[in-house]
Short mmCIF file of C-alpha atoms in Angstrom, two decimals:
data_model
loop_
_atom_site.label_atom_id
_atom_site.label_comp_id
_atom_site.label_asym_id
_atom_site.label_seq_id
_atom_site.Cartn_x
_atom_site.Cartn_y
_atom_site.Cartn_z
CA UNK S 33 41.46 -20.64 -12.84
CA UNK S 34 38.16 -18.77 -11.93
CA UNK S 35 37.15 -18.84 -8.20
CA UNK S 36 33.92 -20.18 -9.34
CA UNK S 37 33.38 -23.76 -10.60
CA UNK S 38 32.46 -23.53 -14.53
CA UNK S 39 28.92 -24.57 -15.09
CA UNK S 40 27.71 -27.90 -16.36
CA UNK S 41 27.58 -27.95 -20.25
CA UNK S 42 23.70 -27.81 -20.16
CA UNK S 43 23.12 -25.17 -17.71
CA UNK S 44 23.05 -21.20 -18.57
CA UNK S 45 25.30 -19.34 -15.95
CA UNK S 46 23.19 -16.51 -13.96
CA UNK S 47 25.31 -12.95 -13.87
CA UNK S 48 25.80 -11.75 -10.10
CA UNK S 49 22.78 -9.87 -9.61
CA UNK S 50 20.67 -12.75 -10.54
CA UNK S 51 22.69 -15.20 -8.88
CA UNK S 52 22.46 -12.71 -5.70
CA UNK S 53 18.67 -12.44 -6.26
CA UNK S 54 18.46 -16.69 -6.10
CA UNK S 55 20.58 -16.71 -3.22
CA UNK S 56 18.20 -14.26 -1.45
CA UNK S 57 15.31 -15.89 -2.70
CA UNK S 58 16.60 -19.10 -1.16
CA UNK S 59 17.65 -17.70 1.96
CA UNK S 60 14.07 -16.50 2.69
CA UNK S 61 12.41 -19.78 1.37
CA UNK S 62 14.54 -21.63 4.13
CA UNK S 63 13.57 -18.93 7.09
CA UNK S 64 9.95 -19.56 6.29
CA UNK S 65 10.18 -23.57 6.54
CA UNK S 66 12.60 -23.17 9.57
CA UNK S 67 9.50 -21.28 11.29
CA UNK S 68 6.98 -23.71 10.15
CA UNK S 69 8.92 -26.41 11.42
CA UNK S 70 9.21 -24.58 14.70
CA UNK S 71 5.40 -24.40 14.90
CA UNK S 72 5.15 -28.25 14.11
CA UNK S 73 7.65 -29.10 16.35
CA UNK S 74 5.99 -27.15 18.91
CA UNK S 75 2.32 -28.99 18.66
CA UNK S 76 4.17 -32.33 18.59
CA UNK S 77 5.89 -31.70 21.68
CA UNK S 78 2.88 -29.59 23.66
CA UNK S 79 -0.13 -30.57 21.57
CA UNK S 80 -2.67 -28.17 19.56
CA UNK S 81 -3.19 -24.68 21.18
CA UNK S 82 -6.44 -24.03 22.67
CA UNK S 83 -9.00 -22.21 20.33
CA UNK S 84 -9.32 -19.34 22.47
CA UNK S 85 -5.76 -18.47 22.08
CA UNK S 86 -5.69 -18.54 18.34
CA UNK S 87 -6.55 -15.68 15.53
CA UNK S 88 -9.59 -15.97 13.59
CA UNK S 89 -8.48 -16.26 9.72
CA UNK S 90 -10.23 -13.03 8.83
CA UNK S 91 -8.10 -11.26 10.83
CA UNK S 92 -4.96 -12.88 9.84
CA UNK S 93 -6.17 -12.36 6.33
CA UNK S 94 -6.59 -8.60 6.55
CA UNK S 95 -3.53 -7.94 8.73
CA UNK S 96 -1.53 -9.93 5.81
CA UNK S 97 -2.97 -7.97 3.38
CA UNK S 98 -2.46 -4.89 4.62
CA UNK S 99 1.28 -5.57 4.71
CA UNK S 100 1.56 -6.64 1.56
CA UNK S 101 0.04 -3.30 0.64
CA UNK S 102 2.71 -1.68 1.91
CA UNK S 103 5.23 -3.16 0.73
CA UNK S 104 7.36 -2.19 -2.03
CA UNK S 105 6.58 -3.97 -5.43
CA UNK S 106 8.95 -6.59 -6.49
CA UNK S 107 9.92 -7.85 -10.12
CA UNK S 108 10.53 -11.31 -10.43
#
């Protein structure tokens, strides 16, 4: 017997590298959702933050685009 369960007959199995990539992507998405959930829970508990304490969307966009430009290219 192998350590991994056999794939369902209507599924194509992934090689180890592809499976690791899918797991890493799932972990990244889970972390993003957890961060969003914590923000929403904070808003529910304490209300909306004051507008003066926020960041303009243009500044947030520009900072995000700078971060993206500095990252290595990824292949899907």
